[in-house]
Short mmCIF file of C-alpha atoms and ligand atoms in Angstrom, two decimals:
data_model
loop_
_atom_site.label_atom_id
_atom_site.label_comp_id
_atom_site.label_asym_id
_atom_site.label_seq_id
_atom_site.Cartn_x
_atom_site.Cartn_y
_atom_site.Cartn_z
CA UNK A 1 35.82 21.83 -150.21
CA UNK A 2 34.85 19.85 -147.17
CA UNK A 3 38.17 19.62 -145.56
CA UNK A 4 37.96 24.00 -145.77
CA UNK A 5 40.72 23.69 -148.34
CA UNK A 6 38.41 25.36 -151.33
CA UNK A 7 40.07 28.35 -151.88
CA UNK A 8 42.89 26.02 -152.98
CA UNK A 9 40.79 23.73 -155.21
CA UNK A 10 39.63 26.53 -156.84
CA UNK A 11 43.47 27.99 -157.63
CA UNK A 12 44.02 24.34 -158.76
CA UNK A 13 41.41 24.32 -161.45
CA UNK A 14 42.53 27.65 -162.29
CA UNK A 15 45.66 26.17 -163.45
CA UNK A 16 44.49 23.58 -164.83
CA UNK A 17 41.64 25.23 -166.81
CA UNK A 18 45.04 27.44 -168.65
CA UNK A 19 46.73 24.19 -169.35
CA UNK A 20 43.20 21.77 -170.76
CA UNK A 21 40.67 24.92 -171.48
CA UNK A 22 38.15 22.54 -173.35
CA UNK A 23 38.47 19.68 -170.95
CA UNK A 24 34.95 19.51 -170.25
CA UNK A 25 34.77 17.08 -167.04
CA UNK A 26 37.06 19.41 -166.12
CA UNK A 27 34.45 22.61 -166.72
CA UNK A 28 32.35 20.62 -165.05
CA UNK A 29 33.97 19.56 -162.22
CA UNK A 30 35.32 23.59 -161.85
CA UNK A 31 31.80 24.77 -161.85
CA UNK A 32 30.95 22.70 -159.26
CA UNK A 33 33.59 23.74 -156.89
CA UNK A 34 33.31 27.54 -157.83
CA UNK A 35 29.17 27.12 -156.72
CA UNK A 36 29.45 25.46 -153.48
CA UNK A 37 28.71 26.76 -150.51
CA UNK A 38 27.78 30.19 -152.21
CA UNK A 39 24.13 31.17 -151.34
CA UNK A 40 21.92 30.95 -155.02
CA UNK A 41 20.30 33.91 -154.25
CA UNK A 42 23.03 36.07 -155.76
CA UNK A 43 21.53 35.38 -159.54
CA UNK A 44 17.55 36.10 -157.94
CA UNK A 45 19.28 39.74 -155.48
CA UNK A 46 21.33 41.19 -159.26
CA UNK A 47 17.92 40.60 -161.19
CA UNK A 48 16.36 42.85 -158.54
CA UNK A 49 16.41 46.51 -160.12
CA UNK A 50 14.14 48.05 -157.84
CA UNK A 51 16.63 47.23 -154.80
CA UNK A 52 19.87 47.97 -157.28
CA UNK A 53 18.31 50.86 -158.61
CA UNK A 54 17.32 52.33 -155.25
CA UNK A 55 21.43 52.01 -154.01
CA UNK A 56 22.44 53.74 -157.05
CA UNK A 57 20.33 56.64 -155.91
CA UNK A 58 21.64 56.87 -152.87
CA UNK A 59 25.35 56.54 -153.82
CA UNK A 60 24.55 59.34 -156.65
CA UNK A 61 23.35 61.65 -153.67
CA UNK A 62 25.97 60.74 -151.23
CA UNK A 63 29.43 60.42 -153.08
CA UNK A 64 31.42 63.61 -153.93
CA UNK A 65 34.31 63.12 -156.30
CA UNK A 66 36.94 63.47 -152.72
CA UNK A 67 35.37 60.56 -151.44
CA UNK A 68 36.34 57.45 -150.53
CA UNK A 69 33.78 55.23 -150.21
CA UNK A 70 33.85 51.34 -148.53
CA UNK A 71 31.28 48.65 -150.29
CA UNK A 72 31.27 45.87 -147.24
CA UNK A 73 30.08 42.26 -149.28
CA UNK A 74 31.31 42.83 -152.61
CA UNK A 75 28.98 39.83 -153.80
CA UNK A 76 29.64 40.69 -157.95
CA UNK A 77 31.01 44.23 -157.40
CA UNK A 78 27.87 45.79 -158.27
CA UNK A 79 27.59 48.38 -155.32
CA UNK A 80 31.16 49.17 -155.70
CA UNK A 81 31.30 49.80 -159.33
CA UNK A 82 27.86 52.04 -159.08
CA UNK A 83 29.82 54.33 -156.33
CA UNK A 84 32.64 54.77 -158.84
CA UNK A 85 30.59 55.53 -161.75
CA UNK A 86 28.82 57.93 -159.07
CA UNK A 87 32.23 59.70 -158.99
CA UNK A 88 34.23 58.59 -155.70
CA UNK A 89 37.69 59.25 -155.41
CA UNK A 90 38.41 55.56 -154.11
CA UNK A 91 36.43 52.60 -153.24
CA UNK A 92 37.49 49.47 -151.48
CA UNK A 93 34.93 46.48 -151.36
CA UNK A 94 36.12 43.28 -149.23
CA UNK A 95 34.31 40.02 -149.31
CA UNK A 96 34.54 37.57 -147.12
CA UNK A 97 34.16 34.26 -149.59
CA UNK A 98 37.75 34.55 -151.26
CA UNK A 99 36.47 32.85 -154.85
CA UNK A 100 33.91 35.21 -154.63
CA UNK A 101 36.22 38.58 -154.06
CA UNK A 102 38.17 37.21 -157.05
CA UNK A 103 35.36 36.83 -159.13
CA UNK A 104 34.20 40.48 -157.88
CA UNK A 105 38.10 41.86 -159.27
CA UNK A 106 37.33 40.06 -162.40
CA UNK A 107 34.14 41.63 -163.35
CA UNK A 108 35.58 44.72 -161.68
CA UNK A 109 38.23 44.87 -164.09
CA UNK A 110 35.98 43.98 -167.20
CA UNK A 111 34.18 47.26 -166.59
CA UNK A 112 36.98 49.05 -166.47
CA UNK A 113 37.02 49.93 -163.05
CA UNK A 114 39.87 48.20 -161.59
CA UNK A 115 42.11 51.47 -161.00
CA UNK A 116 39.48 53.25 -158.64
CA UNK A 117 37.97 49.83 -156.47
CA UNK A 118 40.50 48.28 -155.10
CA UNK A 119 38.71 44.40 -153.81
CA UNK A 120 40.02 42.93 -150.17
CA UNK A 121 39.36 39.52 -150.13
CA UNK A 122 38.50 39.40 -146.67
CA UNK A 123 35.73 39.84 -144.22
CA UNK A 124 35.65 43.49 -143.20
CA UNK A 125 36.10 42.71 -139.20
CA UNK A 126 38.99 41.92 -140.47
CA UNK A 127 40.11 45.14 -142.26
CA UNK A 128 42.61 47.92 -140.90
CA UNK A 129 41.44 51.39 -141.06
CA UNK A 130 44.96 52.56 -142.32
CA UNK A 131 46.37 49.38 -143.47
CA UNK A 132 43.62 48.71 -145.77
CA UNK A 133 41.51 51.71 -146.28
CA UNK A 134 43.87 54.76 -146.50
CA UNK A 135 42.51 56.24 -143.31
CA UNK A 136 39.32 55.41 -143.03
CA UNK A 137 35.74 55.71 -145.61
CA UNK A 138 34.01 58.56 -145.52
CA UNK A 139 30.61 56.82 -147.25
CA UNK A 140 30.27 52.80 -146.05
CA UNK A 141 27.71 51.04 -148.10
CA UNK A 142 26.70 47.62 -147.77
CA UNK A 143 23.76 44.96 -147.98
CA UNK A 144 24.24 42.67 -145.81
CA UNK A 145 20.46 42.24 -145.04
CA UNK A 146 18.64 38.92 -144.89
CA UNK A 147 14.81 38.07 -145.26
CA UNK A 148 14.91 38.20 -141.93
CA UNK A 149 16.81 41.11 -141.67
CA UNK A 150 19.56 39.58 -139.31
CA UNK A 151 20.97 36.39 -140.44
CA UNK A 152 23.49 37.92 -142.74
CA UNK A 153 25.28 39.15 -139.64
CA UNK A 154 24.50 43.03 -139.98
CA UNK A 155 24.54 43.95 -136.62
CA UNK A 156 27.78 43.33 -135.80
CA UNK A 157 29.76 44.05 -139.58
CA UNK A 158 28.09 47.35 -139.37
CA UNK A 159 29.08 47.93 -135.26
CA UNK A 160 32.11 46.85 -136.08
CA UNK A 161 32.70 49.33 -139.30
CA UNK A 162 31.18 52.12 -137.45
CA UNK A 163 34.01 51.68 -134.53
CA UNK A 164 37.09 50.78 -136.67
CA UNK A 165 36.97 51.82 -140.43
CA UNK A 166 34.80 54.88 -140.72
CA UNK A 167 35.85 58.44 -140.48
CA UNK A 168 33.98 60.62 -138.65
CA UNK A 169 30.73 61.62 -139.53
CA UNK A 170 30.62 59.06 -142.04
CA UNK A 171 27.39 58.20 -144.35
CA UNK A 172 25.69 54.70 -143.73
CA UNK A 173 24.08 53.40 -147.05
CA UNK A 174 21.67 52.29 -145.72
CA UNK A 175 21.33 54.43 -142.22
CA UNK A 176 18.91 52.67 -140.89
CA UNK A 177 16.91 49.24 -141.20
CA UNK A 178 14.14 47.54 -139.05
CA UNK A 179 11.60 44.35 -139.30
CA UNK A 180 7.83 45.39 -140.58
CA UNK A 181 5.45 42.77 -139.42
CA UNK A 182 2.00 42.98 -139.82
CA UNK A 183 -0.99 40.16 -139.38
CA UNK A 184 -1.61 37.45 -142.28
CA UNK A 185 -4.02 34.90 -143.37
CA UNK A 186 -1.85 31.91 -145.23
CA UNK A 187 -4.28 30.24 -147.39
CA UNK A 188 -2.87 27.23 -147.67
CA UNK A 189 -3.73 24.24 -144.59
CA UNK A 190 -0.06 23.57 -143.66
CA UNK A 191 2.73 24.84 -146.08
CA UNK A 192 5.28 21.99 -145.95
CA UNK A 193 3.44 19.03 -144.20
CA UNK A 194 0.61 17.28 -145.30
CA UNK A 195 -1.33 15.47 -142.00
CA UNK A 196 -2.15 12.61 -143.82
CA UNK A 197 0.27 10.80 -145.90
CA UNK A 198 -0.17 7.80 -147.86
CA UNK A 199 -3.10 7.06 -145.53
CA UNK A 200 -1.47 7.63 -142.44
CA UNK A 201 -2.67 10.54 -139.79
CA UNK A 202 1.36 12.20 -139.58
CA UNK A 203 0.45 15.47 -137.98
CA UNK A 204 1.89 14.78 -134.77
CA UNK A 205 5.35 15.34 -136.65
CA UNK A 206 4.05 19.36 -136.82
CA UNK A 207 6.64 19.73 -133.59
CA UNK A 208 9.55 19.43 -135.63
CA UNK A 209 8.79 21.86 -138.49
CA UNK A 210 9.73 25.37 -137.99
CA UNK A 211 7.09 27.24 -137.44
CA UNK A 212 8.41 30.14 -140.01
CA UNK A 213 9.75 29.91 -143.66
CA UNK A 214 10.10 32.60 -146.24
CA UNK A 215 7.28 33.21 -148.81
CA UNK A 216 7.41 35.37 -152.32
CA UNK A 217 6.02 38.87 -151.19
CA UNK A 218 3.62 38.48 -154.05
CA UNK A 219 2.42 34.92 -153.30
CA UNK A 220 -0.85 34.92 -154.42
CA UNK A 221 -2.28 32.99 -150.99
CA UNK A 222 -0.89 35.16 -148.68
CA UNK A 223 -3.02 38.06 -147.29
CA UNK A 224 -2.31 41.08 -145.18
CA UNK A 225 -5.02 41.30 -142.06
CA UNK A 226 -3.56 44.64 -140.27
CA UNK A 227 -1.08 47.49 -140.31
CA UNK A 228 2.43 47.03 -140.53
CA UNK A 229 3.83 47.71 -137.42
CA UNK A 230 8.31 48.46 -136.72
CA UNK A 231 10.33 46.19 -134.57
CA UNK A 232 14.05 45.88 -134.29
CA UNK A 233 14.79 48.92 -135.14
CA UNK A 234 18.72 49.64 -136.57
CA UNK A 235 20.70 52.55 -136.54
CA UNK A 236 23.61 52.39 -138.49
CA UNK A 237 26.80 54.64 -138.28
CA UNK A 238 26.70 55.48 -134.62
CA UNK A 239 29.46 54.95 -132.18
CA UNK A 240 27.21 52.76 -130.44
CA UNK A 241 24.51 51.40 -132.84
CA UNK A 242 21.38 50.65 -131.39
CA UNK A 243 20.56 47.38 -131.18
CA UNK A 244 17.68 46.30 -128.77
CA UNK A 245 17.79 42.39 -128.36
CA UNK A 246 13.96 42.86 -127.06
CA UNK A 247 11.03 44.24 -128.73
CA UNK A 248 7.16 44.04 -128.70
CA UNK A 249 4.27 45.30 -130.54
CA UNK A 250 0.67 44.58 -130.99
CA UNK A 251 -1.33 43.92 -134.07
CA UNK A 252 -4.88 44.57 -135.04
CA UNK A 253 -6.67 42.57 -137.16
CA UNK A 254 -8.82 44.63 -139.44
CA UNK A 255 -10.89 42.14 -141.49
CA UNK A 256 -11.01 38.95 -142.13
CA UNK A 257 -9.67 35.37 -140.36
CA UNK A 258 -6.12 35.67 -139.08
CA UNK A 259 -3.17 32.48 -138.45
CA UNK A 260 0.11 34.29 -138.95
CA UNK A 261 2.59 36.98 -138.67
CA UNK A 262 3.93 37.83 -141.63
CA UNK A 263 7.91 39.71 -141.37
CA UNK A 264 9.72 41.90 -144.08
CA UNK A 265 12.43 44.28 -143.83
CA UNK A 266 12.49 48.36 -144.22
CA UNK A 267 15.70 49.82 -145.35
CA UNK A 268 15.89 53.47 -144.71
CA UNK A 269 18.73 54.48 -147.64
CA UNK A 270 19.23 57.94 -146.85
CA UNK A 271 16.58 61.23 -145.66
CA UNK A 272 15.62 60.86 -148.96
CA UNK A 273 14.58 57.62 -149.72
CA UNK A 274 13.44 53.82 -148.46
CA UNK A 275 12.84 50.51 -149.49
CA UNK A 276 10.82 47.65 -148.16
CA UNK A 277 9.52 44.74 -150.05
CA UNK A 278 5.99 45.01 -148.35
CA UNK A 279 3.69 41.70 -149.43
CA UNK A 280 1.46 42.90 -152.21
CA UNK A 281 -0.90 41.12 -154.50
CA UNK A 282 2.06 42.86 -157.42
CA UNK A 283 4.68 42.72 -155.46
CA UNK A 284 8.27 41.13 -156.03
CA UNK A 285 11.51 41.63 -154.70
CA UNK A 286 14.86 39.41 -153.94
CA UNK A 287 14.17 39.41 -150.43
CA UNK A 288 11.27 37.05 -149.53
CA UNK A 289 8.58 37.76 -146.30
CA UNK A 290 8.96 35.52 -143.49
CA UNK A 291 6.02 33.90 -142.31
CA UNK A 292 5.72 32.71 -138.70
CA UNK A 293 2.38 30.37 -138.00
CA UNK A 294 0.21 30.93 -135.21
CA UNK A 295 -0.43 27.93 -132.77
CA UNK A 296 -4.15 26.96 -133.60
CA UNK A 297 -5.35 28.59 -130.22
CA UNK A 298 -4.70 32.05 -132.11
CA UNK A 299 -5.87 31.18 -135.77
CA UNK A 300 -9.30 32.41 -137.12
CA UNK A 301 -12.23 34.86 -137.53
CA UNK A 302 -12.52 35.80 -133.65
CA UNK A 303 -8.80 36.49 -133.20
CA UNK A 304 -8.90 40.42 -133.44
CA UNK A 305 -5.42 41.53 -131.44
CA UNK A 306 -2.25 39.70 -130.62
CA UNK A 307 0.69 40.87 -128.72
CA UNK A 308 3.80 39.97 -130.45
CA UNK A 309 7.18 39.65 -128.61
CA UNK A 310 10.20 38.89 -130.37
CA UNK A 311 13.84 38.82 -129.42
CA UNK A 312 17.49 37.82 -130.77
CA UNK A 313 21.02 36.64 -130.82
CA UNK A 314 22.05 39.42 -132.88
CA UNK A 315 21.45 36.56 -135.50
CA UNK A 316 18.72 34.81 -134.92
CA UNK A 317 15.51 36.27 -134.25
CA UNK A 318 12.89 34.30 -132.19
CA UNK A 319 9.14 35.49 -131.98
CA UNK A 320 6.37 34.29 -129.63
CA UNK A 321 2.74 35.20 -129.61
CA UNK A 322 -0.26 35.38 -127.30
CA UNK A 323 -3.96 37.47 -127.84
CA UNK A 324 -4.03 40.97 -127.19
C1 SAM B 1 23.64 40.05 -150.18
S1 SAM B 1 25.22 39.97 -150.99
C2 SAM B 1 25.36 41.59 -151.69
C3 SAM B 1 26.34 41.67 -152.83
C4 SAM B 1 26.46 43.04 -153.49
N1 SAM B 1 26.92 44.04 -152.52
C5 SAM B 1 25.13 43.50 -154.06
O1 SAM B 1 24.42 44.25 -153.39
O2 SAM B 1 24.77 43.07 -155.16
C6 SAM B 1 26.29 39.99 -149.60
C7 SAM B 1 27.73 39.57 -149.88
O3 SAM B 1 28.49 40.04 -148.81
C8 SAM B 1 29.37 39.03 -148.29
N2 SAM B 1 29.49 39.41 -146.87
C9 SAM B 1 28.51 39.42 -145.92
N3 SAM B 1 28.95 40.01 -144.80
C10 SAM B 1 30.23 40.40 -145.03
C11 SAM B 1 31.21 41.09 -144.26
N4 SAM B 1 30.94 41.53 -143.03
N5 SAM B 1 32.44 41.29 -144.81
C12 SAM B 1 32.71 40.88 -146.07
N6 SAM B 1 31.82 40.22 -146.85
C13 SAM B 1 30.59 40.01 -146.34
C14 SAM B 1 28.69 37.73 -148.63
O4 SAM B 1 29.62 36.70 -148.78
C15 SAM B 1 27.98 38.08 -149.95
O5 SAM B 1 28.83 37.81 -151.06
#
């Protein structure tokens, strides 16, 4: 795996799994090749039914039984077998991580769905329109979408699919997707480092902590201090997506001590539908909020505005503060 040769390893064990099937270092030893490098939130994103049942909607609305759909991330095949069962005429899912697209064919196939999704094992910049898609989808449906909305890369995949592999006038599932970010109070002093440890004063080590991690949207210490407000706002499906790399907005505290901004993501589906995993005292969702601390200057009862600027990499986004 570290020398980049894991797609092999994994055709090896294959093999060998046929030959010794109850070998169980071997099981072992399989399992743990087949799991690295994958991201563990794949188990926590499938026992989401709010966000898998809100893509099912969407599909049911959008496909027609002529179309032919592309599902870009197959992960386990899920969003491609829900746009067959919706009726499409064809649908091709690629993946990027090869053991994954096999594992994606697999389950694929199990369902009984292997002669209408067809799985590329390949990331879908690197798809043909008519070498690999019969001419182009007509409905492109993907989530791609990160806690942070960006990391995953969505920018681009979805620039790139809107250029080279959809037809014209073709349906985004989702169409749209932005940050919500609203303020927060964090009840909790510092939520990775302690400033004293073992009885020595170690705060001065704050500067190398990140100053944002993700949090449950339900976490019980984290409270909402203002009203959401959009930034980064994506538009999915045109010929030139927007994508502003700057964006600003300010907040207003409405009750209550304030020391951070707290980040989720808004996925517009269709005109009929959205989903956001808003923090809520009930809320849960695979996706967690991102919460960016406020320098001390800008924690507390008296801080009732704050200008928040943010911009990005197409990747990374990067946000700095200062009082309204
Ligand atoms: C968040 S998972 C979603 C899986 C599945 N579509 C679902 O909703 O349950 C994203 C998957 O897409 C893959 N992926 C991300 N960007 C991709 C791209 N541009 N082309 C192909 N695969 C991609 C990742 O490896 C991962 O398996």
């Amino acid at each position: 795996m570290g020398s980049g040769k894991g797609d092999q390893a994994v055709a090896i064990f294959r093999d060998l799994r046929a030959e010794r099937p109850d070998d169980a270092d071997l099981l072992s030893a399989e399992r743990a090749v087949l799991a690295h490098g994958i991201p563990q939130w794949h188990a926590k994103m499938l026992s989401d039914f709010d966000r898998n049942d809100c893509y099912e909607r969407a599909l049911i609305r959008a496909v027609r039984p002529d179309s032919i759909v592309l599902d870009i991330g197959s992960g386990s095949g899920l969003l491609a077998m829900m746009a067959a069962r919706a009726g499409a005429r064809h649908v091709y899912t690629c993946e990027a991580v090869p053991a994954v697209a096999e594992t994606a064919r697999e389950i694929i196939a199990a369902n009984g769905f292997a002669d209408r999704v067809t799985v590329l094992s390949r990331h879908s910049s690197d798809l043909n329109r008519k070498r690999d898609l019969g001419g182009g989808a007509d409905i492109l449906v993907s989530e791609i979408i990160a806690d942070n909305l960006l990391s995953e890369g969505v920018i681009a995949s979805l620039a790139h699919a809107a250029r080279e592999l959809a037809r014209p006038g073709a349906l985004f599932i989702p169409c749209k997707a932005s940050m919500r970010v609203a303020l927060a109070w964090f009840d909790q002093p510092h939520p990775q480092l302690p400033a004293v440890v073992s009885g020595f004063d170690v705060s001065l080590f704050d500067r190398h902590v990140a100053t944002h991690h993700s949090v449950l949207v339900g976490h019980k210490r984290l409270h909402l201090r203002s009203n959401a407000q959009e930034m980064f706002p994506l538009s999915f499906g045109e010929s030139a997506p927007t994508a502003p790399t700057h964006d600003h907005a300010v907040l207003r505290a409405e009750e209550g001590p304030v020391n951070a901004m707290v980040q989720w993501v808004h996925l517009q589906m269709d005109d009929a539908e959205a989903y956001e995993n808003a923090p809520a005292a009930d809320a849960s969702s695979a996706w967690g909020a991102v919460l960016h601390r406020f320098p001390d200057a800008l924690c507390g009862a008296d801080v009732r505005e704050i200008a928040v600027h943010g911009d990005h990499d197409g990747v990374n986004p990067r946000f700095w503060f200062a009082r309204g």
